[in-house]
Amino acid sequence: MPFRDTPIWLLPNLLSLDAPLVALVWQAYVSNSFGVPLTWSARAALALAVWAVYIADRLLDASGISSGGESSRHVFYRRHRRAMSILLTGVLTAGAADVWFLRPTLVRDGIETGGAVLVYLLLVHGRRLRLRAPKELAVALLFTIGTVLAAWSRAARHAQLAIAAAALFLPFWANIVAIEYFEWVRLRRRIAPPPHAITQTYGGRFIRFSVLFLALCLAGVLVAGGGVARIAAAAALALAGLVTLHRCRRHLRADTYRVLADAALLSPVPLALCRRFF
C-alpha cells in the first residue's frame, strides 16, 4: 500500500498516530478531572512513548513471513519497513531528549512502565518466550498505566485515581478485543491460529460483556463523585460507542471498523466540550 494510494482518513491509523492521540486525550481528561497540573513535557513524553511502542510492535509483527489475511496496517509496515524504522529512531531520539524536562518522580515511574512494556514485547515477539495471558489484556493494562502516570505522580487521592483507572481500562480492553476479534473473523479465521481463549470469549459475546462493563461504569457515575464519576462517564460513553459500532460490523470494512473503534475512545472530547459550554 504506497503512500500515494492511501486514503487520508486511514493514514493516521497506518502511521500509528491514533494511539498517541487517544492517550493524550485521556491523559488530559484524567489530570483535569483530578485537578492535577499537566506539563507539556509530560504530554510529549506520553505521546512519544506510545507512538514508539506501537511502531515497534507493528514492525515486529511485520518482520515475520506473511501468512496472508493481513490487515492494512501490517501490509503497510511490511512495505514501508525502512521508512518506519527511521521514524521510530526519530521518535525515540525525541523521547530521550524530552526526559530532561520531566520531573524525577515521573521519570522513575516511566522507567518502570517502560520495563513492563519491554517485557511485553519480549513475551509477545520472542521466539522462545510466550505470553500466556491474552496480549489484548496486557496492552490495555499498559496503556491505562501510561495514561494515568502523570496524574498519579502528583495526585493526592491515589485510591480514587486507581478506581478511575479501573473504569477507563474497560473501554481500552474492549477496543483492542473488538479490533483483534473482528479482524481475525473477517481476515484470518481460516489461515491463522485463533486469539487467546479469553479474547475469543469476550469477542464472541462482545455486546453482552461490554454492556455489563457499561453498567458498571454507569454505577460509578451514580455512586462516586468528582473525578471518578467523570472518568466513569467518559468510559461508559466509549463503551456505548463500541457496542453500537459492533452491532453494525457486518456493513463495515475492516479498515473502517478499526478507525471508528479508535474514534469511540475519544469520548472525553464531547464531555469536556459540554462541560465548558453548558
Coordinates of C-alpha atoms in Angstrom, one line a residue:
M1 CA 0.0 0.0 0.0
P2 CA 2.1 3.0 -1.3
F3 CA 1.6 6.4 0.5
R4 CA 0.0 7.9 -2.6
D5 CA -2.7 5.2 -2.7
T6 CA -3.5 5.5 1.0
P7 CA -6.8 7.3 1.8
I8 CA -6.2 10.3 4.0
W9 CA -8.7 9.1 6.7
L10 CA -6.7 5.9 7.1
L11 CA -3.2 7.4 7.2
P12 CA -3.2 8.3 10.9
N13 CA -4.0 4.7 11.7
L14 CA -1.4 3.3 9.4
L15 CA 1.2 5.6 10.9
S16 CA 0.2 4.6 14.4
L17 CA -0.9 8.1 15.3
D18 CA -4.3 7.1 16.6
A19 CA -2.9 5.5 19.8
P20 CA -0.9 8.6 20.9
L21 CA -4.0 10.8 20.2
V22 CA -6.2 8.7 22.4
A23 CA -3.6 8.6 25.1
L24 CA -3.2 12.4 25.1
V25 CA -7.0 12.9 25.2
W26 CA -7.4 10.6 28.2
Q27 CA -4.2 11.9 30.0
A28 CA -5.6 15.5 29.8
Y29 CA -9.1 14.4 30.9
V30 CA -7.8 12.4 33.8
S31 CA -5.5 15.1 35.0
N32 CA -8.2 17.8 34.7
S33 CA -10.7 15.6 36.5
F34 CA -8.4 15.2 39.5
G35 CA -7.1 18.8 39.5
V36 CA -3.6 17.8 38.6
P37 CA -1.5 20.2 36.6
L38 CA -0.1 18.7 33.4
T39 CA 3.1 20.0 31.8
W40 CA 3.8 20.0 28.1
S41 CA 6.8 17.8 28.6
A42 CA 4.6 15.2 30.3
R43 CA 2.2 15.3 27.3
A44 CA 5.1 14.9 24.9
A45 CA 6.6 12.1 26.9
L46 CA 3.4 10.1 26.7
A47 CA 2.7 10.7 23.1
L48 CA 6.3 9.8 22.0
A49 CA 6.4 6.7 24.2
V50 CA 3.0 5.4 23.0
W51 CA 4.0 6.2 19.4
A52 CA 7.3 4.4 19.7
V53 CA 5.8 1.3 21.3
Y54 CA 3.1 1.0 18.6
I55 CA 5.6 1.5 15.8
A56 CA 8.0 -1.1 17.3
D57 CA 5.2 -3.6 17.9
R58 CA 3.9 -3.3 14.3
L59 CA 7.5 -3.5 12.9
L60 CA 8.0 -6.7 14.9
D61 CA 4.6 -8.0 13.6
A62 CA 5.7 -7.4 10.1
S63 CA 9.1 -8.9 10.4
G64 CA 7.9 -12.5 10.0
I65 CA 6.8 -14.3 7.0
S66 CA 3.3 -13.3 5.8
S67 CA 0.7 -16.0 6.2
G68 CA -1.9 -14.0 4.3
G69 CA -5.0 -12.3 5.6
E70 CA -3.1 -9.4 7.0
S71 CA -4.7 -6.1 7.9
S72 CA -3.9 -2.9 6.0
R73 CA -1.6 -1.7 8.8
H74 CA 0.5 -4.9 8.7
V75 CA 0.8 -4.7 4.9
F76 CA 1.8 -1.0 5.2
Y77 CA 4.5 -1.7 7.7
R78 CA 5.8 -4.6 5.7
R79 CA 6.1 -2.5 2.5
H80 CA 7.5 0.6 4.3
R81 CA 9.6 -1.1 6.9
R82 CA 12.7 1.0 6.4
A83 CA 10.8 4.3 6.5
M84 CA 9.0 3.3 9.7
S85 CA 12.3 2.1 11.2
I86 CA 13.8 5.6 10.5
L87 CA 10.7 7.2 12.0
L88 CA 11.0 5.0 15.1
T89 CA 14.6 6.2 15.6
G90 CA 13.5 9.8 15.4
V91 CA 10.6 9.2 17.9
L92 CA 13.0 7.5 20.3
T93 CA 15.5 10.3 20.0
A94 CA 12.9 13.0 20.6
G95 CA 11.6 11.0 23.6
A96 CA 15.1 10.7 25.1
A97 CA 15.6 14.5 24.7
D98 CA 12.2 15.2 26.4
V99 CA 13.3 13.2 29.5
W100 CA 15.5 16.2 30.6
F101 CA 12.4 18.3 31.1
L102 CA 10.4 15.7 33.2
R103 CA 10.2 15.6 37.0
P104 CA 12.3 12.8 38.6
T105 CA 9.3 11.0 40.0
L106 CA 7.7 10.9 36.6
V107 CA 10.9 9.7 35.0
R108 CA 11.2 6.9 37.7
D109 CA 7.6 5.8 37.1
G110 CA 8.1 6.0 33.4
I111 CA 11.2 3.8 33.5
E112 CA 9.3 1.2 35.5
T113 CA 6.4 1.2 32.9
G114 CA 8.9 1.1 30.1
G115 CA 10.4 -2.0 31.6
A116 CA 7.0 -3.6 31.7
V117 CA 6.5 -2.7 28.0
L118 CA 9.8 -4.2 27.1
V119 CA 8.9 -7.4 28.9
Y120 CA 5.6 -7.4 27.0
L121 CA 7.4 -7.1 23.6
L122 CA 9.8 -9.9 24.5
L123 CA 6.9 -12.2 25.6
V124 CA 4.8 -11.5 22.5
H125 CA 7.5 -11.4 19.9
G126 CA 10.2 -13.6 21.4
R127 CA 10.7 -17.0 19.8
R128 CA 11.3 -18.9 23.0
L129 CA 9.2 -16.9 25.3
R130 CA 5.4 -16.9 25.2
L131 CA 2.8 -14.7 26.8
R132 CA 0.2 -17.0 28.4
A133 CA -2.2 -14.2 29.2
P134 CA -4.1 -12.5 26.3
K135 CA -1.9 -9.8 24.8
E136 CA -5.0 -7.6 24.4
L137 CA -5.4 -7.6 28.2
A138 CA -1.7 -6.8 28.7
V139 CA -1.8 -3.9 26.1
A140 CA -4.9 -2.4 27.7
L141 CA -3.3 -2.6 31.2
L142 CA -0.1 -0.9 30.0
F143 CA -2.0 1.7 28.1
T144 CA -4.0 2.5 31.2
I145 CA -0.9 2.8 33.4
G146 CA 0.8 5.1 30.9
T147 CA -2.3 7.3 30.6
V148 CA -2.7 7.9 34.3
L149 CA 1.1 8.0 35.1
A150 CA 1.4 11.8 35.0
A151 CA -1.6 12.3 37.3
W152 CA -0.5 9.5 39.6
S153 CA 2.9 11.1 40.2
R154 CA 1.2 14.3 41.6
A155 CA -2.2 13.2 42.8
A156 CA -3.0 13.2 46.5
R157 CA -6.0 10.8 46.2
H158 CA -4.4 7.6 44.8
A159 CA -7.3 5.4 45.9
Q160 CA -9.8 7.4 43.8
L161 CA -7.5 7.6 40.9
A162 CA -7.0 3.8 41.0
I163 CA -10.8 3.3 40.8
A164 CA -10.9 5.8 37.9
A165 CA -8.1 3.9 36.1
A166 CA -10.0 0.7 36.5
A167 CA -13.0 2.3 34.8
L168 CA -11.0 3.6 31.8
F169 CA -9.2 0.3 31.5
L170 CA -12.6 -1.3 30.4
P171 CA -13.1 0.7 27.1
F172 CA -9.4 0.3 26.3
W173 CA -9.7 -3.5 26.6
A174 CA -13.0 -3.6 24.8
N175 CA -11.5 -1.6 21.9
I176 CA -8.5 -3.9 21.5
V177 CA -10.6 -7.1 21.7
A178 CA -13.1 -5.7 19.2
I179 CA -10.5 -4.9 16.6
E180 CA -8.5 -8.2 17.1
Y181 CA -11.5 -10.4 17.1
F182 CA -13.2 -8.6 14.2
E183 CA -10.0 -8.8 12.0
W184 CA -9.5 -12.5 12.9
V185 CA -13.0 -13.4 11.9
R186 CA -13.0 -11.2 8.8
L187 CA -9.4 -11.7 7.5
R188 CA -7.6 -14.6 9.2
R189 CA -10.0 -17.2 10.5
R190 CA -9.2 -19.9 8.0
I191 CA -5.4 -19.3 7.8
A192 CA -4.2 -18.1 11.2
P193 CA -4.5 -19.5 14.7
P194 CA -7.2 -18.0 16.9
P195 CA -6.6 -15.3 19.5
H196 CA -6.3 -16.2 23.2
A197 CA -9.3 -18.1 24.6
I198 CA -10.3 -15.1 26.8
T199 CA -10.2 -12.8 23.8
Q200 CA -12.3 -15.3 21.9
T201 CA -14.8 -15.5 24.7
Y202 CA -15.1 -11.7 25.0
G203 CA -15.1 -11.2 21.2
G204 CA -17.8 -13.8 20.6
R205 CA -20.1 -12.2 23.2
F206 CA -18.8 -8.7 22.8
I207 CA -22.1 -6.9 23.3
R208 CA -23.0 -8.8 26.4
F209 CA -19.7 -8.2 28.2
S210 CA -19.4 -4.6 27.0
V211 CA -23.0 -3.8 28.2
L212 CA -22.0 -5.3 31.6
F213 CA -18.9 -3.1 31.7
L214 CA -21.0 -0.1 30.6
A215 CA -23.4 -0.8 33.5
L216 CA -20.5 -0.9 35.9
C217 CA -19.3 2.5 34.7
L218 CA -22.8 4.0 35.0
A219 CA -22.9 2.7 38.5
G220 CA -19.7 4.5 39.2
V221 CA -21.2 7.7 37.8
L222 CA -24.2 7.4 40.2
V223 CA -22.3 6.2 43.3
A224 CA -18.9 8.0 43.1
G225 CA -18.3 11.7 42.7
G226 CA -15.7 14.1 41.5
G227 CA -13.0 12.7 39.2
V228 CA -14.1 9.1 39.4
A229 CA -17.6 10.0 38.1
R230 CA -16.2 12.0 35.2
I231 CA -13.9 9.2 34.2
A232 CA -16.6 6.6 34.5
A233 CA -19.0 8.7 32.4
A234 CA -16.4 9.0 29.6
A235 CA -15.7 5.3 29.8
A236 CA -19.4 4.5 29.6
L237 CA -19.8 6.7 26.5
A238 CA -16.8 5.0 24.8
L239 CA -18.3 1.6 25.6
A240 CA -21.7 2.7 24.2
G241 CA -19.9 3.7 21.0
L242 CA -18.1 0.4 20.7
V243 CA -21.3 -1.6 21.3
T244 CA -23.2 0.5 18.6
L245 CA -20.3 0.0 16.2
H246 CA -20.2 -3.7 16.8
R247 CA -23.9 -4.1 16.0
C248 CA -23.1 -2.5 12.6
R249 CA -20.0 -4.5 11.9
R250 CA -21.4 -6.6 9.1
H251 CA -21.8 -3.5 7.0
L252 CA -18.2 -2.2 7.6
R253 CA -14.9 -2.9 6.0
A254 CA -12.0 -3.9 8.4
D255 CA -10.2 -0.6 7.9
T256 CA -13.4 1.4 8.6
Y257 CA -14.3 -0.7 11.7
R258 CA -10.8 -0.2 13.1
V259 CA -10.7 3.6 12.6
L260 CA -14.2 4.0 14.1
A261 CA -13.4 1.8 17.1
D262 CA -10.4 4.0 17.9
A263 CA -12.6 7.1 17.4
A264 CA -15.0 5.8 20.0
L265 CA -12.2 6.2 22.6
L266 CA -12.2 9.9 22.1
S267 CA -15.3 10.1 24.3
P268 CA -13.8 12.6 26.7
V269 CA -13.8 15.3 24.0
P270 CA -17.6 15.8 23.7
L271 CA -18.0 15.5 27.5
A272 CA -15.3 18.2 28.0
L273 CA -16.9 20.4 25.4
C274 CA -20.3 20.0 27.1
R275 CA -18.9 20.9 30.4
R276 CA -17.2 24.0 29.0
F277 CA -20.1 25.5 27.0
F278 CA -23.1 24.3 29.1

